[in-house]
Tab-separated table of C-alpha atoms in Angstrom:
chain	number	residue	atom	x	y	z
A	19	MET	CA	-48.854	-254.296	-77.097
A	20	ASN	CA	-44.849	-253.626	-77.781
A	21	VAL	CA	-43.233	-255.285	-80.348
A	22	ILE	CA	-39.272	-255.445	-81.126
A	23	PHE	CA	-38.381	-256.666	-85.043
A	24	THR	CA	-34.641	-257.274	-85.071
A	25	CYS	CA	-33.008	-257.488	-88.593
A	26	GLY	CA	-30.139	-256.661	-90.795
A	27	GLY	CA	-27.560	-256.943	-93.389
A	28	THR	CA	-29.723	-256.796	-96.447
A	29	ALA	CA	-32.808	-255.228	-97.397
A	30	GLY	CA	-34.054	-258.817	-97.995
A	31	HIS	CA	-34.038	-259.182	-94.041
A	32	VAL	CA	-35.442	-255.621	-93.439
A	33	ASN	CA	-38.097	-255.029	-95.947
A	34	PRO	CA	-40.172	-258.237	-94.644
A	35	ALA	CA	-39.997	-256.686	-91.011
A	36	LEU	CA	-41.130	-253.376	-92.272
A	37	ALA	CA	-44.195	-254.873	-94.014
A	38	LEU	CA	-45.154	-256.861	-90.971
A	39	ALA	CA	-44.763	-253.707	-88.625
A	40	GLY	CA	-46.959	-252.007	-91.079
A	41	TYR	CA	-49.607	-254.768	-91.106
A	42	MET	CA	-49.692	-255.096	-87.260
A	43	GLN	CA	-50.043	-251.313	-86.636
A	44	LYS	CA	-52.930	-251.200	-89.218
A	45	GLN	CA	-54.856	-254.164	-87.386
A	46	ASP	CA	-53.977	-252.306	-84.133
A	47	PRO	CA	-52.924	-248.653	-83.832
A	48	GLN	CA	-51.897	-249.361	-80.355
A	49	VAL	CA	-49.013	-251.455	-81.469
A	50	GLN	CA	-45.681	-249.848	-80.348
A	51	VAL	CA	-42.420	-250.848	-82.638
A	52	LEU	CA	-39.005	-250.917	-82.061
A	53	PHE	CA	-36.328	-252.000	-84.553
A	54	VAL	CA	-33.042	-253.433	-83.567
A	55	GLY	CA	-30.138	-253.794	-86.171
A	56	THR	CA	-26.541	-252.879	-86.511
A	57	PRO	CA	-26.034	-249.235	-85.929
A	58	ASP	CA	-23.896	-248.867	-89.087
A	59	GLY	CA	-25.742	-251.169	-91.396
A	60	MET	CA	-28.329	-250.192	-94.173
A	61	GLU	CA	-31.234	-251.388	-91.975
A	62	ARG	CA	-30.859	-248.295	-90.010
A	63	ASP	CA	-31.514	-246.010	-92.953
A	64	LEU	CA	-34.212	-248.190	-94.316
A	65	VAL	CA	-36.078	-248.241	-90.911
A	66	GLU	CA	-35.596	-244.570	-90.244
A	67	LYS	CA	-36.845	-243.510	-93.754
A	68	ALA	CA	-40.021	-245.677	-92.746
A	69	GLY	CA	-40.597	-243.830	-89.692
A	70	TYR	CA	-39.779	-246.343	-86.880
A	71	ALA	CA	-37.624	-245.819	-83.689
A	72	PHE	CA	-34.076	-247.912	-84.094
A	73	ARG	CA	-31.712	-249.146	-81.608
A	74	GLY	CA	-28.188	-250.348	-82.628
A	75	ILE	CA	-26.109	-253.435	-81.520
A	76	PRO	CA	-22.554	-253.635	-83.078
A	77	MET	CA	-22.166	-257.021	-84.900
A	78	GLY	CA	-20.162	-258.696	-87.500
A	79	GLY	CA	-20.446	-261.623	-89.661
A	80	PHE	CA	-18.369	-264.487	-89.889
A	81	GLN	CA	-16.105	-265.742	-92.671
A	82	ARG	CA	-15.805	-269.400	-93.739
A	83	SER	CA	-12.243	-268.861	-95.179
A	84	LEU	CA	-9.415	-268.054	-92.201
A	85	GLY	CA	-7.076	-266.556	-95.014
A	86	HIS	CA	-6.578	-262.853	-95.923
A	87	GLY	CA	-7.406	-261.584	-92.635
A	88	GLY	CA	-10.467	-263.893	-92.118
A	89	LEU	CA	-9.399	-265.312	-88.863
A	90	ALA	CA	-8.791	-261.657	-87.363
A	91	HIS	CA	-12.105	-260.755	-88.657
A	92	ASN	CA	-13.806	-263.603	-86.994
A	93	LEU	CA	-12.268	-262.865	-83.819
A	94	ARG	CA	-13.566	-259.220	-83.820
A	95	SER	CA	-16.879	-260.641	-84.667
A	96	LEU	CA	-16.867	-263.114	-81.909
A	97	SER	CA	-15.917	-260.301	-79.473
A	98	MET	CA	-18.975	-258.065	-80.768
A	99	LEU	CA	-21.069	-261.208	-80.371
A	100	THR	CA	-20.031	-261.651	-76.799
A	101	LYS	CA	-20.796	-258.072	-75.847
A	102	SER	CA	-23.997	-257.952	-77.820
A	103	HIS	CA	-25.703	-260.056	-75.259
A	104	SER	CA	-25.564	-257.459	-72.485
A	105	ARG	CA	-26.906	-254.683	-75.012
A	106	ALA	CA	-29.611	-256.794	-76.039
A	107	ARG	CA	-30.892	-257.508	-72.729
A	108	ALA	CA	-30.632	-253.509	-71.986
A	109	ILE	CA	-32.699	-252.550	-74.867
A	110	LEU	CA	-35.174	-255.522	-73.807
A	111	ARG	CA	-35.420	-254.215	-70.338
A	112	ASP	CA	-35.921	-250.652	-71.541
A	113	PHE	CA	-38.431	-251.191	-74.203
A	114	ARG	CA	-40.211	-254.390	-72.413
A	115	PRO	CA	-41.591	-255.920	-75.437
A	116	ASP	CA	-44.482	-258.371	-75.387
A	117	LEU	CA	-43.258	-260.015	-78.454
A	118	VAL	CA	-39.658	-260.175	-80.295
A	119	VAL	CA	-39.498	-261.063	-84.140
A	120	GLY	CA	-36.321	-261.857	-85.986
A	121	THR	CA	-36.181	-261.550	-89.702
A	122	GLY	CA	-32.672	-262.264	-90.424
A	123	GLY	CA	-29.192	-261.137	-90.074
A	124	TYR	CA	-26.461	-261.344	-87.380
A	125	ALA	CA	-27.821	-258.531	-85.258
A	126	SER	CA	-31.148	-260.740	-84.814
A	127	TYR	CA	-29.368	-263.613	-82.960
A	128	PRO	CA	-28.544	-261.796	-79.632
A	129	VAL	CA	-32.116	-260.128	-79.297
A	130	VAL	CA	-33.950	-263.348	-80.023
A	131	LYS	CA	-31.823	-265.355	-78.102
A	132	CYS	CA	-32.016	-263.074	-74.827
A	133	ALA	CA	-35.680	-262.477	-75.275
A	134	ALA	CA	-36.449	-266.265	-75.365
A	135	GLY	CA	-34.037	-266.804	-71.982
A	136	MET	CA	-36.109	-263.740	-70.414
A	137	GLY	CA	-39.432	-265.706	-71.091
A	138	ILE	CA	-40.585	-263.092	-74.104
A	139	PRO	CA	-42.430	-264.718	-76.673
A	140	THR	CA	-40.179	-265.034	-79.914
A	141	ALA	CA	-40.348	-265.950	-83.419
A	142	VAL	CA	-38.266	-266.136	-86.473
A	143	HIS	CA	-39.267	-265.422	-90.175
A	144	GLU	CA	-37.161	-267.266	-92.749
A	145	SER	CA	-37.994	-266.235	-96.255
A	146	ASN	CA	-35.472	-268.405	-98.305
A	147	MET	CA	-36.080	-271.915	-99.086
A	148	VAL	CA	-33.136	-273.115	-96.885
A	149	PRO	CA	-32.530	-271.601	-93.520
A	150	GLY	CA	-29.672	-269.111	-92.958
A	151	LEU	CA	-27.263	-269.354	-90.344
A	152	THR	CA	-28.994	-267.076	-87.875
A	153	THR	CA	-32.030	-269.088	-88.216
A	154	LYS	CA	-30.226	-272.533	-87.671
A	155	MET	CA	-28.635	-271.018	-84.694
A	156	LEU	CA	-32.156	-269.757	-83.213
A	157	GLU	CA	-34.263	-272.945	-83.976
A	158	GLY	CA	-34.003	-274.292	-80.703
A	159	SER	CA	-34.674	-271.056	-78.988
A	160	ALA	CA	-37.469	-269.462	-80.732
A	161	ASP	CA	-40.920	-270.554	-79.655
A	162	ARG	CA	-42.132	-270.569	-83.604
A	163	ILE	CA	-40.209	-270.340	-86.935
A	164	MET	CA	-42.127	-269.030	-90.017
A	165	VAL	CA	-41.304	-270.020	-93.306
A	166	GLY	CA	-42.086	-269.018	-96.871
A	167	PHE	CA	-42.496	-272.287	-98.452
A	168	GLU	CA	-44.159	-275.862	-97.751
A	169	GLU	CA	-40.942	-277.434	-99.090
A	170	CYS	CA	-39.014	-275.471	-96.207
A	171	ARG	CA	-40.219	-277.992	-93.453
A	172	ARG	CA	-37.545	-280.698	-94.532
A	173	HIS	CA	-34.630	-278.208	-93.598
A	174	TYR	CA	-35.464	-278.018	-89.773
A	175	ARG	CA	-34.845	-280.180	-86.658
A	176	HIS	CA	-38.335	-279.111	-85.065
A	177	PRO	CA	-40.951	-279.578	-87.469
A	178	ASP	CA	-43.476	-278.864	-84.658
A	179	LYS	CA	-42.398	-275.115	-84.493
A	180	ILE	CA	-42.655	-274.536	-88.357
A	181	VAL	CA	-45.744	-272.811	-89.727
A	182	VAL	CA	-45.696	-271.846	-93.474
A	183	THR	CA	-46.837	-268.390	-93.743
A	184	GLY	CA	-45.227	-266.911	-96.855
A	185	THR	CA	-43.240	-263.839	-97.027
A	186	PRO	CA	-44.980	-260.456	-96.106
A	187	VAL	CA	-44.850	-257.602	-98.598
A	188	ARG	CA	-45.408	-253.966	-97.737
A	189	GLY	CA	-48.841	-252.695	-98.378
A	190	ASP	CA	-47.671	-249.680	-100.708
A	191	PHE	CA	-46.740	-252.299	-103.256
A	192	PHE	CA	-50.782	-252.345	-103.834
A	193	ASP	CA	-51.611	-248.459	-103.572
A	194	LEU	CA	-50.967	-247.845	-107.446
A	195	THR	CA	-51.889	-249.248	-110.628
A	196	ARG	CA	-49.422	-249.530	-113.203
A	197	SER	CA	-50.524	-246.610	-115.034
A	198	GLN	CA	-50.601	-244.343	-111.897
A	199	ALA	CA	-47.262	-245.450	-111.035
A	200	ARG	CA	-45.881	-244.761	-114.421
A	201	GLU	CA	-47.647	-241.356	-114.005
A	202	ARG	CA	-45.779	-240.607	-110.629
A	203	LEU	CA	-42.524	-241.452	-112.304
A	204	GLY	CA	-43.276	-239.176	-115.174
A	205	LEU	CA	-43.303	-241.734	-117.708
A	206	THR	CA	-45.715	-240.265	-120.325
A	207	ASP	CA	-44.508	-241.977	-123.542
A	208	GLY	CA	-45.230	-245.516	-124.661
A	209	ARG	CA	-41.780	-246.967	-124.063
A	210	PRO	CA	-41.686	-249.787	-121.611
A	211	LEU	CA	-39.931	-249.533	-118.504
A	212	ILE	CA	-37.280	-252.232	-117.131
A	213	VAL	CA	-35.769	-251.881	-113.564
A	214	SER	CA	-32.657	-253.729	-112.600
A	215	PHE	CA	-30.860	-254.052	-108.946
A	216	TRP	CA	-28.567	-256.655	-107.824
A	217	GLY	CA	-28.865	-256.487	-103.950
A	218	SER	CA	-29.212	-253.760	-101.619
A	219	LEU	CA	-25.497	-253.469	-100.997
A	220	GLY	CA	-24.751	-253.945	-105.043
A	221	ALA	CA	-22.589	-256.188	-106.605
A	222	SER	CA	-19.522	-255.054	-108.852
A	223	HIS	CA	-19.570	-257.949	-111.109
A	224	MET	CA	-23.205	-257.399	-112.335
A	225	ASN	CA	-22.829	-253.703	-112.195
A	226	ALA	CA	-19.957	-254.038	-114.573
A	227	HIS	CA	-22.343	-255.967	-116.898
A	228	MET	CA	-24.985	-253.348	-116.583
A	229	GLU	CA	-22.660	-250.807	-118.011
A	230	ASP	CA	-22.144	-252.934	-121.146
A	231	PHE	CA	-26.016	-252.989	-121.017
A	232	PHE	CA	-26.170	-249.272	-120.867
A	233	ARG	CA	-24.068	-248.982	-123.826
A	234	LEU	CA	-26.093	-251.248	-125.968
A	235	GLU	CA	-29.208	-249.130	-124.753
A	236	ALA	CA	-27.425	-245.978	-125.864
A	237	ALA	CA	-26.340	-247.424	-129.211
A	238	GLU	CA	-29.838	-248.580	-130.074
A	239	GLY	CA	-31.537	-245.084	-129.022
A	240	MET	CA	-32.833	-246.259	-125.605
A	241	PRO	CA	-35.807	-248.428	-126.749
A	242	PHE	CA	-37.102	-248.534	-123.070
A	243	HIS	CA	-36.742	-246.511	-119.934
A	244	HIS	CA	-34.438	-248.068	-117.422
A	245	ILE	CA	-34.171	-247.380	-113.589
A	246	HIS	CA	-30.952	-249.023	-112.203
A	247	GLY	CA	-30.231	-249.204	-108.476
A	248	VAL	CA	-26.464	-249.601	-108.075
A	249	GLY	CA	-26.005	-250.303	-104.342
A	250	LYS	CA	-24.269	-248.009	-101.934
A	251	SER	CA	-20.684	-249.641	-102.502
A	252	GLY	CA	-20.445	-249.216	-106.345
A	253	TYR	CA	-22.439	-245.957	-106.864
A	254	PRO	CA	-19.564	-243.453	-106.805
A	255	ALA	CA	-17.476	-245.600	-109.170
A	256	MET	CA	-20.396	-245.923	-111.824
A	257	THR	CA	-21.412	-242.622	-111.884
A	258	GLN	CA	-17.670	-241.627	-112.526
A	259	ARG	CA	-17.545	-244.046	-115.287
A	260	LEU	CA	-20.910	-243.077	-116.749
A	261	ARG	CA	-19.599	-239.316	-116.917
A	262	GLN	CA	-16.617	-240.523	-118.636
A	263	ASP	CA	-18.535	-242.534	-121.344
A	264	GLY	CA	-21.063	-239.755	-121.867
A	265	LEU	CA	-23.768	-241.663	-120.556
A	266	GLU	CA	-24.633	-239.749	-117.316
A	267	ASP	CA	-27.442	-237.684	-118.732
A	268	LEU	CA	-28.822	-240.249	-120.990
A	269	ALA	CA	-32.518	-239.766	-121.798
A	270	GLY	CA	-34.555	-242.730	-120.243
A	271	LEU	CA	-31.652	-243.841	-118.100
A	272	ASP	CA	-32.276	-243.344	-114.323
A	273	VAL	CA	-29.353	-244.790	-112.285
A	274	ARG	CA	-29.878	-244.635	-108.310
A	275	GLU	CA	-27.613	-245.368	-105.386
A	276	TYR	CA	-30.635	-247.144	-103.895
A	277	ILE	CA	-34.484	-247.488	-105.113
A	278	TYR	CA	-36.264	-245.991	-102.139
A	279	ASP	CA	-39.490	-246.215	-104.016
A	280	MET	CA	-39.217	-249.556	-104.969
A	281	PRO	CA	-43.133	-250.288	-104.791
A	282	THR	CA	-43.773	-247.542	-107.412
A	283	VAL	CA	-41.082	-248.460	-109.406
A	284	MET	CA	-41.650	-252.070	-109.468
A	285	VAL	CA	-45.321	-251.687	-110.320
A	286	ALA	CA	-44.420	-249.751	-112.994
A	287	ALA	CA	-42.062	-251.997	-114.387
A	288	ASP	CA	-42.773	-254.233	-117.754
A	289	LEU	CA	-39.720	-256.338	-116.643
A	290	VAL	CA	-37.480	-256.659	-113.399
A	291	LEU	CA	-34.052	-257.627	-113.558
A	292	CYS	CA	-32.765	-258.847	-110.117
A	293	ARG	CA	-31.259	-261.417	-107.664
A	294	GLY	CA	-33.016	-264.369	-106.267
A	295	GLY	CA	-33.638	-262.866	-102.764
A	296	ALA	CA	-36.660	-264.142	-101.277
A	297	SER	CA	-38.099	-260.966	-100.242
A	298	THR	CA	-37.556	-259.435	-103.893
A	299	LEU	CA	-39.181	-262.619	-105.228
A	300	SER	CA	-42.131	-262.470	-102.822
A	301	GLU	CA	-42.737	-258.819	-103.958
A	302	LEU	CA	-42.644	-259.845	-107.784
A	303	THR	CA	-45.097	-262.834	-107.244
A	304	ALA	CA	-47.380	-260.475	-105.038
A	305	ILE	CA	-47.723	-258.042	-107.951
A	306	GLY	CA	-47.417	-260.527	-110.772
A	307	LYS	CA	-44.268	-259.158	-112.351
A	308	PRO	CA	-42.069	-261.148	-114.793
A	309	ALA	CA	-38.555	-261.042	-114.148
A	310	VAL	CA	-34.890	-262.236	-115.393
A	311	ILE	CA	-33.197	-263.466	-112.219
A	312	VAL	CA	-29.453	-263.955	-111.893
A	313	PRO	CA	-28.877	-265.721	-108.438
A	314	SER	CA	-26.030	-264.620	-106.335
A	315	PRO	CA	-23.420	-267.529	-106.334
A	316	ASN	CA	-22.020	-265.929	-103.000
A	317	VAL	CA	-24.769	-267.357	-100.619
A	318	THR	CA	-25.057	-270.102	-98.254
A	319	ASN	CA	-26.433	-273.565	-99.835
A	320	HIS	CA	-27.173	-271.705	-103.275
A	321	HIS	CA	-30.374	-270.513	-101.743
A	322	GLN	CA	-31.016	-267.960	-104.230
A	323	GLU	CA	-30.690	-270.387	-107.131
A	324	ARG	CA	-33.228	-272.669	-105.414
A	325	ASN	CA	-35.505	-269.611	-104.968
A	326	ALA	CA	-35.317	-268.602	-108.325
A	327	ASN	CA	-35.881	-271.935	-109.899
A	328	VAL	CA	-39.206	-272.407	-108.097
A	329	LEU	CA	-40.588	-269.641	-110.260
A	330	ALA	CA	-38.740	-270.491	-113.407
A	331	GLN	CA	-40.400	-273.914	-113.220
A	332	ALA	CA	-43.615	-272.531	-112.724
A	333	GLY	CA	-43.021	-270.211	-115.906
A	334	GLY	CA	-42.893	-266.890	-114.246
A	335	ALA	CA	-39.318	-266.120	-114.486
A	336	VAL	CA	-36.076	-266.670	-116.826
A	337	VAL	CA	-32.903	-267.700	-114.774
A	338	LEU	CA	-29.495	-266.944	-116.045
A	339	LEU	CA	-26.513	-268.108	-113.783
A	340	GLU	CA	-23.675	-265.443	-113.192
A	341	PRO	CA	-20.708	-267.388	-114.688
A	342	VAL	CA	-22.308	-267.366	-118.281
A	343	CYS	CA	-24.028	-264.082	-117.773
A	344	SER	CA	-22.910	-260.613	-119.560
A	345	GLY	CA	-24.031	-257.325	-120.409
A	346	GLU	CA	-25.090	-258.595	-123.705
A	347	THR	CA	-26.969	-261.412	-122.705
A	348	LEU	CA	-28.998	-259.667	-120.275
A	349	TYR	CA	-29.732	-257.160	-122.845
A	350	ARG	CA	-30.818	-259.667	-125.758
A	351	THR	CA	-32.872	-261.501	-123.277
A	352	THR	CA	-34.616	-258.257	-122.074
A	353	GLN	CA	-35.053	-257.326	-125.733
A	354	ASP	CA	-36.671	-260.655	-126.534
A	355	LEU	CA	-39.135	-260.612	-123.357
A	356	LEU	CA	-40.432	-257.228	-124.206
A	357	ALA	CA	-41.100	-258.058	-127.863
A	358	ASP	CA	-43.016	-260.870	-126.954
A	359	GLU	CA	-46.114	-259.652	-124.917
A	360	PRO	CA	-47.977	-262.623	-124.878
A	361	ARG	CA	-45.005	-264.524	-123.162
A	362	ARG	CA	-44.735	-261.547	-120.628
A	363	LYS	CA	-48.615	-261.979	-119.788
A	364	THR	CA	-48.167	-265.547	-119.657
A	365	MET	CA	-45.184	-265.227	-117.048
A	366	ALA	CA	-47.008	-262.407	-114.781
A	367	GLN	CA	-49.720	-264.694	-114.611
A	368	ALA	CA	-47.329	-267.546	-113.479
A	369	MET	CA	-46.074	-265.043	-110.911
A	370	ALA	CA	-49.246	-263.972	-109.606
A	371	ASN	CA	-50.313	-267.665	-108.970
A	372	MET	CA	-47.180	-268.351	-106.933
A	373	GLY	CA	-47.742	-265.210	-104.658
A	374	ILE	CA	-49.328	-265.537	-100.925
A	375	PRO	CA	-51.006	-261.865	-100.619
A	376	GLN	CA	-52.170	-262.999	-97.287
A	377	ALA	CA	-48.685	-263.606	-95.678
A	378	GLY	CA	-49.012	-260.654	-93.421
A	379	GLU	CA	-52.285	-261.890	-92.038
A	380	LYS	CA	-50.970	-265.336	-91.622
A	381	ILE	CA	-48.192	-264.225	-89.757
A	382	TYR	CA	-49.991	-261.862	-87.617
A	383	GLU	CA	-52.422	-264.605	-86.675
A	384	THR	CA	-49.462	-266.898	-85.741
A	385	LEU	CA	-48.159	-264.410	-83.711
A	386	LEU	CA	-51.353	-263.576	-81.855
A	387	THR	CA	-51.661	-267.466	-81.243
A	388	LEU	CA	-48.144	-267.413	-79.899
A	389	LEU	CA	-49.067	-264.768	-77.333
A	390	THR	CA	-52.064	-266.580	-76.343
A	391	LEU	CA	-50.190	-269.908	-75.542
A	392	VAL	CA	-47.587	-267.920	-73.856
A	393	ASN	CA	-49.886	-265.698	-71.740
A	394	PRO	CA	-53.117	-267.530	-71.523
């Protein structure tokens, strides 16, 4: 069976597809996988590092505001969208997929749309509480829409197409115990580990807060280990400022452009500081990891805040809104949680109770059923 996964833009769109590709190949080693995304997006790097073939289709997003070059940007994106359909058809004819699965990002639109038009079975997985623009545009064309939460159904016009599956998590999140993960990272003392990241592309505002966070850590003698993923756009500037402040070689602080070994790092962590993207939250619930979540305010329909509030209401996370967030607020919240082990254990159990560890299996069964219906 040949399967195309199409996704892009953020790791939140790519990681569920990687998890599902790995699960499908584990169930059937004969499955051939091709990923399609934007040629210069971060998805190419993530996919190729995972060992999968990749084809690119140039695409651009659309801006809501037409000021400050927004109109020109949208016109360029419209031009790329128009050309993308012929490129998508060429890829489909070349690879001849039995199934096309989109997991979000603008690049998935032309591939799923063209595949549906060619009679190829199609499915879209939407991991957020509310559907993104691409999912909304594809709802009428795709054969199935797979969602992460039961509450998602009310946001769709075609409830007959909706299947609640949860969001798949890569199998390597379950390969190591916490002690094994700490050993792999070289953490041999008893200090706890916190992990922080604010999105695969970074977030300048939150990274500025983290620099204040680092200074407080240094002033208090690094009471915990800290791994921070900056993001591609902010990494050069942050490392330069850390050198200027004498924090570059601070023992216990590990600042990276991107956390490529995320399963190991998250399993080893005692607390995670992150955004409210659905993919990340699915990983946290799958491994039962307490978190401090600062939802991004720059997303459609505040879906990260809605995602995070589901976990906060269950008792698994603390939610801080970005407008009232600071480096000191984050640091003191982290200190309080690390000092309260019973609370962290309760949070961890609440997270685990929210997880759907069988998400990969549910999606796989949904796709097999879809293939049977289309090709009886």
